[in-house]
Short mmCIF file of C-alpha atoms in Angstrom, two decimals:
data_model
loop_
_atom_site.label_atom_id
_atom_site.label_comp_id
_atom_site.label_asym_id
_atom_site.label_seq_id
_atom_site.Cartn_x
_atom_site.Cartn_y
_atom_site.Cartn_z
CA MET A 63 -116.06 -251.40 191.36
CA ILE A 64 -118.60 -253.71 189.93
CA LYS A 65 -120.17 -255.63 192.81
CA SER A 66 -123.61 -256.57 191.63
CA LEU A 67 -123.16 -257.15 187.93
CA SER A 68 -121.30 -260.21 186.53
CA LEU A 69 -119.24 -260.55 183.42
CA THR A 70 -121.72 -262.90 181.84
CA LYS A 71 -124.34 -260.17 181.67
CA ILE A 72 -122.00 -257.85 179.86
CA LEU A 73 -121.06 -260.56 177.31
CA ARG A 74 -124.72 -261.29 176.71
CA TYR A 75 -125.61 -257.83 175.69
CA CYS A 76 -122.54 -256.71 173.83
CA ALA A 77 -122.64 -257.79 170.24
CA ILE A 78 -118.85 -257.85 169.64
CA VAL A 79 -116.34 -258.64 172.37
CA ARG A 80 -112.78 -258.64 171.30
CA SER A 81 -111.10 -257.59 174.52
CA ILE A 82 -112.45 -256.06 177.64
CA ARG A 83 -110.60 -252.78 178.27
CA TYR A 84 -110.68 -251.51 181.87
CA PHE A 85 -111.27 -247.81 181.73
CA GLU A 86 -110.59 -245.63 184.73
CA SER A 87 -111.73 -242.15 183.79
CA SER A 88 -111.04 -239.20 186.01
CA SER A 89 -113.82 -236.77 186.52
CA GLN A 90 -112.17 -234.05 184.56
CA SER A 91 -111.00 -235.75 181.31
CA SER A 92 -113.37 -237.52 178.94
CA THR A 93 -113.17 -241.23 178.46
CA PHE A 94 -112.59 -241.11 174.70
CA SER A 95 -112.12 -238.50 172.09
CA PRO A 96 -115.19 -237.17 170.43
CA GLU A 97 -113.60 -237.17 166.93
CA SER A 98 -113.33 -240.96 166.79
CA SER A 99 -117.04 -241.69 167.28
CA THR A 100 -118.40 -240.22 164.05
CA ASN A 101 -121.25 -242.27 162.60
CA SER A 102 -119.68 -245.62 163.63
CA ILE A 103 -119.16 -247.61 166.67
CA PRO A 104 -115.64 -248.46 167.64
CA GLN A 105 -114.70 -252.04 167.13
CA GLN A 106 -113.56 -252.72 170.65
CA LEU A 107 -116.43 -253.03 173.11
CA PRO A 108 -117.37 -252.29 175.89
CA LEU A 109 -116.20 -248.68 176.00
CA ILE A 110 -116.73 -248.09 179.66
CA VAL A 111 -116.78 -250.62 182.52
CA SER A 112 -116.18 -248.44 185.47
CA ARG A 113 -115.85 -244.84 186.45
CA GLN A 114 -114.01 -243.28 189.31
CA LEU A 115 -116.14 -241.20 191.64
CA GLU A 116 -115.38 -238.38 193.90
CA TYR A 117 -116.44 -238.33 197.50
CA PRO A 118 -117.53 -242.02 197.53
CA HIS A 119 -120.68 -242.61 199.62
CA ILE A 120 -120.20 -244.28 202.93
CA ARG A 121 -123.10 -246.69 202.81
CA TYR A 122 -124.30 -247.14 199.28
CA PRO A 123 -122.30 -248.57 196.36
CA SER A 124 -122.43 -246.95 192.95
CA LEU A 125 -125.39 -247.37 190.68
CA GLN A 126 -125.05 -248.71 187.15
CA ALA A 127 -126.67 -247.71 183.93
CA TRP A 128 -126.28 -248.70 180.25
CA LEU A 129 -124.28 -246.61 177.76
CA GLU A 130 -126.18 -246.34 174.49
CA THR A 131 -125.63 -244.66 171.12
CA LEU A 132 -127.41 -242.42 168.73
CA GLY A 133 -125.19 -243.29 165.86
CA GLN A 134 -127.29 -246.28 164.78
CA LYS A 135 -130.93 -247.16 165.09
CA ARG A 136 -130.28 -250.65 166.44
CA ASP A 137 -130.17 -250.50 170.28
CA GLU A 138 -126.77 -251.86 171.07
CA LYS A 139 -125.20 -251.14 174.48
CA LEU A 140 -121.67 -249.93 174.52
CA GLY A 141 -121.01 -250.41 178.17
CA ILE A 142 -121.88 -249.54 181.75
CA VAL A 143 -121.65 -246.31 183.56
CA ASP A 144 -121.25 -245.81 187.27
CA LEU A 145 -123.46 -243.18 189.03
CA HIS A 146 -122.89 -241.57 192.39
CA PRO A 147 -125.60 -242.36 194.92
CA SER A 148 -125.53 -238.98 196.63
CA ILE A 149 -127.05 -237.57 193.32
CA TRP A 150 -128.84 -240.48 191.78
CA GLN A 151 -130.11 -242.28 194.94
CA THR A 152 -131.48 -239.57 197.20
CA SER A 153 -134.88 -239.48 198.62
CA PRO A 154 -137.65 -238.38 196.22
CA ARG A 155 -138.72 -235.25 198.13
CA LEU A 156 -141.84 -234.05 196.38
CA ASP A 157 -142.11 -230.89 198.70
CA ILE A 158 -138.66 -229.83 197.66
CA LEU A 159 -139.54 -230.40 193.96
CA TYR A 160 -142.70 -228.36 194.39
CA GLU A 161 -140.79 -225.47 195.99
CA ASN A 162 -138.28 -225.50 193.27
CA ILE A 163 -140.91 -225.41 190.59
CA GLU A 164 -142.96 -222.65 192.31
CA TRP A 165 -139.78 -220.58 192.69
CA GLN A 166 -138.85 -220.91 188.97
CA LYS A 167 -142.33 -219.93 187.95
CA THR A 168 -142.77 -216.95 190.28
CA TYR A 169 -139.40 -215.19 190.88
CA LYS A 170 -139.30 -213.83 187.34
CA THR A 171 -142.90 -212.76 187.04
CA ILE A 172 -144.01 -209.13 187.09
CA ASP A 173 -147.64 -208.40 187.62
CA TRP A 174 -148.46 -205.38 185.37
CA ALA A 175 -152.03 -205.15 186.47
CA TYR A 176 -152.90 -201.55 187.43
CA THR A 177 -156.28 -199.98 188.60
CA PRO A 178 -156.00 -196.22 188.94
CA PRO A 179 -157.37 -194.75 192.22
CA HIS A 180 -160.01 -191.99 192.40
CA HIS A 181 -157.56 -189.11 192.21
CA GLU A 182 -156.26 -190.30 188.84
CA TYR A 183 -159.57 -190.25 187.19
CA PRO A 184 -160.85 -187.29 185.13
CA ASN A 185 -161.39 -184.27 187.31
CA MET A 186 -165.23 -184.35 187.20
CA ARG A 187 -165.95 -183.79 190.87
CA ALA A 188 -169.26 -182.13 190.39
CA LYS A 189 -172.34 -183.72 191.85
CA PRO A 190 -174.28 -185.37 189.02
CA TRP A 191 -177.64 -184.17 190.44
CA PRO A 192 -178.77 -182.50 193.68
CA GLN A 193 -178.87 -184.37 196.93
CA LYS A 194 -182.59 -184.15 197.30
CA GLY A 195 -185.59 -183.55 195.01
CA THR A 196 -184.88 -185.99 192.29
CA GLY A 197 -186.03 -189.48 193.03
CA ARG A 198 -182.56 -190.98 192.40
CA ALA A 199 -179.94 -192.17 194.70
CA ARG A 200 -177.55 -189.66 196.18
CA HIS A 201 -174.05 -189.44 194.56
CA LYS A 202 -171.03 -187.24 194.86
CA SER A 203 -169.26 -187.94 191.67
CA ARG A 204 -169.69 -189.93 188.42
CA TYR A 205 -166.68 -192.14 189.09
CA GLY A 206 -167.53 -193.81 192.36
CA PRO A 207 -166.93 -197.63 192.68
CA GLN A 208 -170.56 -198.34 192.34
CA TRP A 209 -170.72 -196.58 188.93
CA LYS A 210 -170.06 -198.11 185.67
CA GLY A 211 -166.58 -196.90 184.55
CA GLY A 212 -165.59 -196.00 188.05
CA TYR A 213 -162.52 -196.70 190.03
CA LYS A 214 -161.86 -199.98 191.77
CA VAL A 215 -161.33 -199.64 195.57
CA ASN A 216 -158.55 -202.07 196.53
CA GLY A 217 -157.38 -203.20 193.09
CA PRO A 218 -153.88 -204.08 191.96
CA LYS A 219 -151.48 -201.16 191.86
CA GLY A 220 -148.73 -201.00 189.49
CA PRO A 221 -146.00 -203.44 188.47
CA THR A 222 -145.29 -205.74 191.35
CA SER A 223 -142.33 -208.07 191.50
CA PHE A 224 -142.17 -211.39 193.33
CA PHE A 225 -138.50 -211.80 193.28
CA TYR A 226 -136.84 -214.14 195.71
CA VAL A 227 -133.91 -216.59 195.64
CA LEU A 228 -134.39 -220.10 196.99
CA PRO A 229 -131.54 -221.19 199.35
CA LYS A 230 -128.72 -223.02 197.54
CA GLU A 231 -129.14 -226.19 199.58
CA LYS A 232 -132.77 -226.54 198.45
CA ARG A 233 -131.94 -225.98 194.82
CA ILE A 234 -129.18 -228.65 194.95
CA GLU A 235 -131.57 -231.02 196.75
CA GLY A 236 -134.16 -230.30 194.12
CA LEU A 237 -131.76 -231.17 191.29
CA CYS A 238 -130.71 -234.45 192.97
CA ALA A 239 -134.33 -235.44 193.72
CA ALA A 240 -135.39 -234.72 190.11
CA LEU A 241 -132.60 -236.83 188.73
CA THR A 242 -133.28 -239.77 191.15
CA VAL A 243 -136.95 -239.67 190.30
CA LYS A 244 -136.18 -239.78 186.55
CA LEU A 245 -133.58 -242.52 186.87
CA HIS A 246 -135.69 -244.83 188.99
CA GLN A 247 -138.58 -244.42 186.58
CA ASN A 248 -136.40 -245.48 183.58
CA ASP A 249 -136.49 -242.07 181.93
CA VAL A 250 -132.78 -241.28 181.90
CA HIS A 251 -130.45 -242.60 179.16
CA PHE A 252 -126.66 -242.12 178.75
CA VAL A 253 -125.17 -241.60 175.44
CA ASP A 254 -121.58 -241.40 174.21
CA SER A 255 -122.16 -238.31 172.14
CA PHE A 256 -124.77 -236.48 169.96
CA ASP A 257 -123.21 -237.43 166.59
CA LEU A 258 -125.93 -238.50 164.14
CA PRO A 259 -125.36 -239.99 160.71
CA THR A 260 -128.02 -237.92 159.02
CA HIS A 261 -129.66 -234.55 159.61
CA GLN A 262 -133.12 -235.90 158.80
CA PRO A 263 -135.51 -235.41 161.76
CA THR A 264 -137.26 -238.67 160.89
CA TYR A 265 -134.08 -240.65 161.98
CA LEU A 266 -134.27 -239.27 165.52
CA GLN A 267 -138.05 -239.63 165.74
CA GLU A 268 -138.04 -243.22 164.65
CA LEU A 269 -135.12 -244.07 166.93
CA SER A 270 -136.87 -242.58 169.89
CA GLU A 271 -140.09 -244.40 169.02
CA ASP A 272 -138.36 -247.79 168.71
CA ARG A 273 -136.74 -247.31 172.07
CA PHE A 274 -139.90 -245.91 173.79
CA TRP A 275 -138.17 -242.70 174.74
CA GLY A 276 -141.33 -240.68 175.05
CA PRO A 277 -142.80 -237.74 173.18
CA SER A 278 -140.46 -235.12 174.74
CA ILE A 279 -136.76 -235.53 175.23
CA LEU A 280 -134.30 -233.18 176.85
CA PHE A 281 -130.79 -233.62 175.30
CA VAL A 282 -128.01 -232.38 177.63
CA ASP A 283 -124.50 -231.89 176.49
CA ASP A 284 -121.32 -230.40 177.95
CA THR A 285 -121.20 -227.10 176.01
CA ASP A 286 -123.47 -224.75 174.02
CA ILE A 287 -122.04 -225.85 170.72
CA MET A 288 -123.78 -228.98 169.33
CA PRO A 289 -123.23 -230.96 166.19
CA HIS A 290 -125.29 -229.65 163.20
CA ASN A 291 -127.27 -232.79 162.63
CA ILE A 292 -128.87 -233.03 166.00
CA MET A 293 -129.52 -229.24 166.05
CA PHE A 294 -131.46 -229.48 162.84
CA ALA A 295 -133.38 -232.62 163.88
CA CYS A 296 -134.43 -231.13 167.17
CA ALA A 297 -135.42 -227.80 165.63
CA LYS A 298 -137.88 -229.59 163.33
CA THR A 299 -139.49 -231.87 165.87
CA GLU A 300 -141.88 -230.72 168.58
CA GLY A 301 -140.81 -231.73 172.02
CA PHE A 302 -137.03 -232.31 171.48
CA THR A 303 -134.96 -229.60 173.14
CA LEU A 304 -131.15 -229.17 173.40
CA MET A 305 -129.52 -227.75 176.46
CA PRO A 306 -126.04 -227.24 177.91
CA VAL A 307 -125.26 -228.34 181.45
CA TYR A 308 -125.48 -224.86 182.93
CA GLY A 309 -129.06 -224.67 181.62
CA LEU A 310 -130.25 -227.72 183.48
CA ASN A 311 -133.16 -227.05 185.94
CA VAL A 312 -135.83 -228.90 187.78
CA TYR A 313 -138.75 -227.57 185.63
CA SER A 314 -137.25 -228.72 182.40
CA ILE A 315 -136.32 -232.15 183.82
CA LEU A 316 -139.94 -232.73 184.92
CA LYS A 317 -141.50 -231.19 181.79
CA HIS A 318 -139.80 -233.56 179.43
CA THR A 319 -140.56 -237.22 179.69
CA THR A 320 -136.96 -238.47 179.06
CA LEU A 321 -133.53 -237.16 179.74
CA VAL A 322 -130.68 -237.98 177.52
CA LEU A 323 -127.18 -237.12 178.82
CA THR A 324 -123.79 -237.49 177.37
CA ILE A 325 -120.82 -238.82 179.34
CA ARG A 326 -119.14 -235.49 179.32
CA ALA A 327 -122.38 -233.78 180.68
CA LEU A 328 -122.60 -236.41 183.31
CA ASN A 329 -119.04 -235.82 184.44
CA LYS A 330 -119.59 -232.13 184.59
CA ILE A 331 -122.87 -232.42 186.52
CA GLU A 332 -121.47 -234.80 189.06
CA LYS A 333 -118.38 -232.72 189.57
CA LYS A 334 -120.39 -229.54 190.17
CA LEU A 335 -123.10 -231.04 192.32
CA LEU A 336 -120.64 -233.09 194.56
CA HIS A 337 -118.52 -230.02 195.08
CA ALA A 338 -121.65 -228.11 196.03
CA LEU A 339 -122.85 -230.89 198.37
CA HIS A 340 -119.54 -231.09 200.14
CA SER A 341 -118.76 -227.44 200.63
CA TYR A 342 -119.91 -225.06 203.35
CA ASP A 343 -121.10 -221.60 202.09
CA THR A 344 -123.45 -220.64 204.89
CA GLN A 345 -122.88 -216.86 204.69
CA LYS A 346 -122.27 -216.40 201.09
CA ASP A 347 -125.37 -217.97 199.64
CA GLN A 348 -126.14 -215.29 197.18
CA PRO A 349 -124.20 -212.12 196.96
CA PRO A 350 -126.38 -208.96 197.23
CA PRO A 351 -127.21 -206.93 194.20
CA PRO A 352 -125.16 -203.80 193.73
CA PRO A 353 -126.10 -200.75 195.80
CA ASP A 354 -129.12 -198.74 194.66
CA GLU A 355 -128.34 -195.94 192.34
CA PRO A 356 -129.86 -192.63 193.51
CA MET B 159 -222.20 -240.20 168.25
CA PHE B 160 -220.29 -243.31 168.38
CA ILE B 161 -220.39 -245.43 165.17
CA ARG B 162 -220.11 -248.99 165.71
CA SER B 163 -218.55 -251.09 163.16
CA PHE B 164 -217.92 -254.73 163.12
CA LEU B 165 -214.73 -256.33 161.78
CA SER B 166 -214.11 -259.95 161.18
CA LYS B 167 -210.77 -261.47 160.74
CA THR B 168 -209.19 -264.88 161.13
CA ASN B 169 -206.13 -265.77 163.12
CA SER B 170 -203.46 -268.32 162.18
CA ASN B 171 -205.51 -271.28 163.20
CA GLY B 172 -208.41 -270.20 161.17
CA GLN B 173 -210.72 -269.20 164.00
CA LEU B 174 -213.01 -266.28 163.45
CA ILE B 175 -212.41 -263.22 165.63
CA ILE B 176 -214.89 -260.32 165.93
CA SER B 177 -213.59 -257.08 167.31
CA ILE B 178 -215.49 -253.90 167.97
CA ARG B 179 -214.04 -250.48 167.44
CA THR B 180 -215.43 -247.18 168.36
CA PHE B 181 -214.61 -243.79 166.84
CA LYS B 182 -215.02 -240.23 168.09
CA ARG B 183 -216.49 -237.53 165.96
CA PHE B 184 -213.43 -236.52 163.95
CA GLY B 185 -212.04 -239.95 163.37
CA GLU B 186 -210.05 -240.49 166.43
CA TYR B 187 -209.95 -244.12 167.45
CA VAL B 188 -211.03 -244.73 171.03
CA LYS B 189 -209.00 -247.12 173.16
CA SER B 190 -209.28 -248.12 176.77
CA TYR B 191 -205.38 -248.69 176.97
CA GLY B 192 -202.25 -247.06 175.90
CA HIS B 193 -200.94 -243.50 175.90
CA GLU B 194 -201.15 -240.86 173.23
CA PRO B 195 -198.45 -238.31 173.65
CA LYS B 196 -199.61 -234.74 173.17
CA TYR B 197 -196.19 -233.17 172.75
CA TYR B 198 -194.39 -232.62 169.44
CA GLN B 199 -192.56 -235.63 168.18
CA GLY B 200 -191.59 -234.33 164.75
CA GLY B 201 -187.94 -233.51 165.12
CA TYR B 202 -185.69 -230.43 165.25
CA LEU B 203 -187.43 -227.15 164.78
CA PRO B 204 -185.99 -224.28 162.69
CA ARG B 205 -184.08 -221.63 164.48
CA THR B 206 -185.84 -218.29 164.11
CA ALA B 207 -183.74 -215.28 163.46
CA HIS B 208 -185.96 -212.80 165.12
CA LEU B 209 -185.54 -214.57 168.47
CA LYS B 210 -182.33 -214.02 170.37
CA ASP B 211 -181.43 -217.71 170.68
CA PRO B 212 -177.95 -218.32 169.31
CA PRO B 213 -176.67 -221.81 169.23
CA ASN B 214 -174.18 -222.89 172.01
CA TYR B 215 -170.91 -223.47 170.12
CA LEU B 216 -168.01 -225.23 171.62
CA PRO B 217 -165.42 -222.77 172.98
CA PRO B 218 -162.80 -221.82 170.47
CA PHE B 219 -159.56 -223.86 170.61
CA ILE B 220 -156.78 -221.83 172.13
CA ASP B 221 -153.50 -223.37 171.26
CA PRO B 222 -151.49 -223.49 174.37
CA HIS B 223 -148.20 -223.48 172.53
CA GLU B 224 -146.47 -225.72 175.10
CA TRP B 225 -143.46 -226.57 172.96
CA THR B 226 -142.39 -223.26 171.54
CA LEU B 227 -138.71 -222.42 172.13
CA GLU B 228 -139.62 -220.09 174.99
CA ALA B 229 -141.95 -222.57 176.74
CA ALA B 230 -139.63 -225.61 176.30
CA THR B 231 -136.65 -223.81 177.65
CA PHE B 232 -138.48 -222.14 180.54
CA GLY B 233 -136.31 -221.75 183.62
CA GLN B 234 -133.23 -222.62 181.68
CA ASN B 235 -130.48 -220.74 183.54
CA ASP B 236 -131.99 -220.75 187.04
CA TYR B 237 -129.33 -223.15 188.37
CA ILE B 238 -126.33 -221.47 186.59
CA ASP B 239 -125.17 -220.46 189.98
CA ILE B 240 -124.50 -224.22 190.81
CA LEU B 241 -123.83 -225.82 187.52
CA GLY B 242 -121.98 -223.01 185.70
CA ASP B 243 -120.57 -219.58 186.41
CA GLU B 244 -120.77 -218.85 190.13
CA ASN B 245 -120.73 -215.02 189.59
CA VAL B 246 -124.19 -214.89 187.86
CA GLU B 247 -126.79 -213.49 190.09
CA HIS B 248 -130.44 -214.06 189.76
CA TRP B 249 -131.52 -210.54 189.55
CA GLN B 250 -129.65 -210.45 186.28
CA LEU B 251 -131.81 -213.15 184.76
CA VAL B 252 -135.11 -211.18 185.18
CA ARG B 253 -135.48 -209.45 181.81
CA ASN B 254 -139.00 -208.02 181.65
CA ALA B 255 -138.91 -206.02 184.85
CA PRO B 256 -138.81 -202.23 185.13
CA PHE B 257 -135.36 -201.02 186.06
CA TRP B 258 -136.35 -200.08 189.59
CA LEU B 259 -137.67 -203.62 190.35
CA ARG B 260 -134.73 -205.75 189.46
CA GLY B 261 -134.05 -208.00 192.33
CA PHE B 262 -136.45 -206.39 194.61
CA GLN B 263 -139.53 -207.57 196.56
CA GLY B 264 -141.78 -205.74 198.99
CA ASN B 265 -145.23 -204.42 199.62
CA GLU B 266 -146.88 -201.66 197.62
CA LEU B 267 -145.42 -198.78 199.62
CA GLN B 268 -141.95 -200.09 199.27
CA HIS B 269 -142.44 -200.45 195.57
CA LEU B 270 -143.58 -196.84 195.26
CA LEU B 271 -140.82 -195.47 197.41
CA ARG B 272 -138.21 -197.31 195.37
CA ARG B 273 -139.70 -195.92 192.19
CA LEU B 274 -139.48 -192.42 193.63
CA LYS B 275 -135.96 -192.94 194.57
CA PHE B 276 -135.00 -194.17 191.06
CA GLN B 277 -137.28 -192.04 188.84
CA GLY B 278 -138.43 -189.20 190.94
CA LYS B 279 -136.25 -186.48 189.42
CA TYR B 280 -137.01 -187.57 185.89
CA LEU B 281 -140.78 -187.65 186.46
CA GLU B 282 -140.82 -184.29 188.28
CA GLU B 283 -139.38 -182.64 185.21
CA ASN B 284 -140.74 -184.57 182.27
CA GLN B 285 -143.99 -186.25 183.51
CA PRO B 286 -145.49 -184.11 186.21
CA GLN B 287 -148.91 -185.80 186.35
CA ARG B 288 -147.29 -189.25 186.95
CA TYR B 289 -145.13 -187.65 189.61
CA SER B 290 -148.07 -186.17 191.26
CA ASP B 291 -149.95 -189.37 191.23
CA LEU B 292 -146.98 -191.19 192.67
CA ILE B 293 -146.39 -188.88 195.63
CA THR B 294 -150.19 -188.67 196.34
CA ARG B 295 -150.40 -192.37 196.47
CA ILE B 296 -147.32 -192.56 198.72
CA ARG B 297 -148.77 -189.85 201.06
CA TYR B 298 -152.09 -191.76 201.28
CA LEU B 299 -150.47 -194.99 202.27
CA MET B 300 -148.17 -193.34 204.74
CA PHE B 301 -151.02 -191.69 206.50
CA LYS B 302 -153.22 -194.79 206.30
CA ILE B 303 -150.55 -196.91 207.89
CA ASN B 304 -149.16 -194.58 210.45
CA PHE B 305 -152.09 -192.38 211.62
CA LYS B 306 -155.74 -192.68 212.37
CA HIS B 307 -158.36 -191.39 210.14
CA TYR B 308 -158.26 -187.68 209.47
CA LYS B 309 -159.64 -185.39 206.83
CA ARG B 310 -157.65 -186.68 203.88
CA PRO B 311 -154.44 -185.03 204.84
CA TRP B 312 -152.56 -186.64 201.94
CA LEU B 313 -154.21 -184.12 199.64
CA ILE B 314 -152.89 -181.15 201.60
CA ARG B 315 -149.52 -180.13 200.33
CA PRO B 316 -147.27 -177.50 202.10
CA THR B 317 -147.42 -174.08 200.45
CA VAL B 318 -144.45 -171.75 200.74
CA GLY B 319 -144.07 -168.30 199.39
CA PRO B 320 -141.38 -167.42 196.76
CA ASN B 321 -138.98 -165.79 199.18
CA GLU B 322 -139.55 -168.03 202.23
CA PRO B 323 -137.28 -171.06 203.04
CA LEU B 324 -138.82 -174.54 203.12
CA PRO B 325 -139.80 -175.87 206.55
CA ASP B 326 -137.86 -178.64 208.14
CA TYR B 327 -140.84 -180.52 209.45
CA TYR B 328 -144.43 -180.33 208.36
CA ASP B 329 -147.12 -181.77 210.64
CA PRO B 330 -150.24 -182.57 208.55
CA ARG B 331 -152.45 -182.57 211.66
CA SER B 332 -151.85 -178.84 212.11
CA SER B 333 -154.14 -177.72 209.29
#
């Protein structure tokens, strides 16, 4: 699987090398049990040297990235992770990113602005003064548009919704483009798990400062349930957010400067996106809402 | 009257220099060079309370609250269709919409007709003024879109006696 990287590079960066274990992880099962990696690095390194990918790309080989830890402050690499080029090496389509972000911003908004028309104003339809005789302008009612406190002619009317659903292909393309952009700007980091030794938020803050991980970080894990230490640390720091895989979206990826994924999250993301990229659902993009109740 | 006065002084080399100065009446010194500014050079003046001249303060700082939980997790489940449960639909994710606008988009007339469909019966019995406003606005838009300008036919409503049956079709251009 490794074509560009040599063994000497791995030996140079790994602190301890007892024996090189060749891991072949399927997309469904995780590479190692999460219970083992609690506040300590396993003795045998590297943990991952290769990963089996579904739907291998015809033209491009797999990309490689370092596997890091949050269990200790010192930046030691645990191995190398293979990445699928269909997701992590697509074209950086800014127009698709823009469309995704605009959709996310507008499709949930409701404009509550309302300017009542003339017939909803108080029923004072009397002429304020006669048509002629007084030296003043001629008026029909006290609530015309030219009066102070009068109605607005073509103003907003009522709650308006801007709901629409972007096609599935564009959303998938948007996710892949956002991930490529982040990876190729060195803002994506892969981590074995989110197990921290302490619950102090200063630990994570200093760790991120030492490694230049940026002021805002998005931590993505497989499931909703996260370890207590990282939950406490992220709740107390501004800019650190935790998210499961199903909550990932283009707006959050681009709002946070760095993206930190676990291996389990990476497996799940790749599985879902590759399945979506290689399936044809032209007619059933979005099921229609239930029929209107009378 | 100019008063001439003679002054004598010596320079560094010990040479005698005689200079002539002239004064005006009230002690002003006359010069054939230079510039005397005639504007106030004293400093900041006091701000009088009786004049409406408040100071220009900087605008107040409005905290944008970019990293509250709501703002940091904005758009969180928009791609759940792809990355999670396939059966979730996006009209279910819109939480702050009135119940007749969930998963709906259209122009103003379509919004109003949908509201009438969902809420017409309730409004007719419980909130008659709102019902009246709604149907008036619908009639206005229908006539504006479909007919040329007439004498406000959307305000004319059909009147039927107590024992007469309702008409099937009402042409507003008849009255």
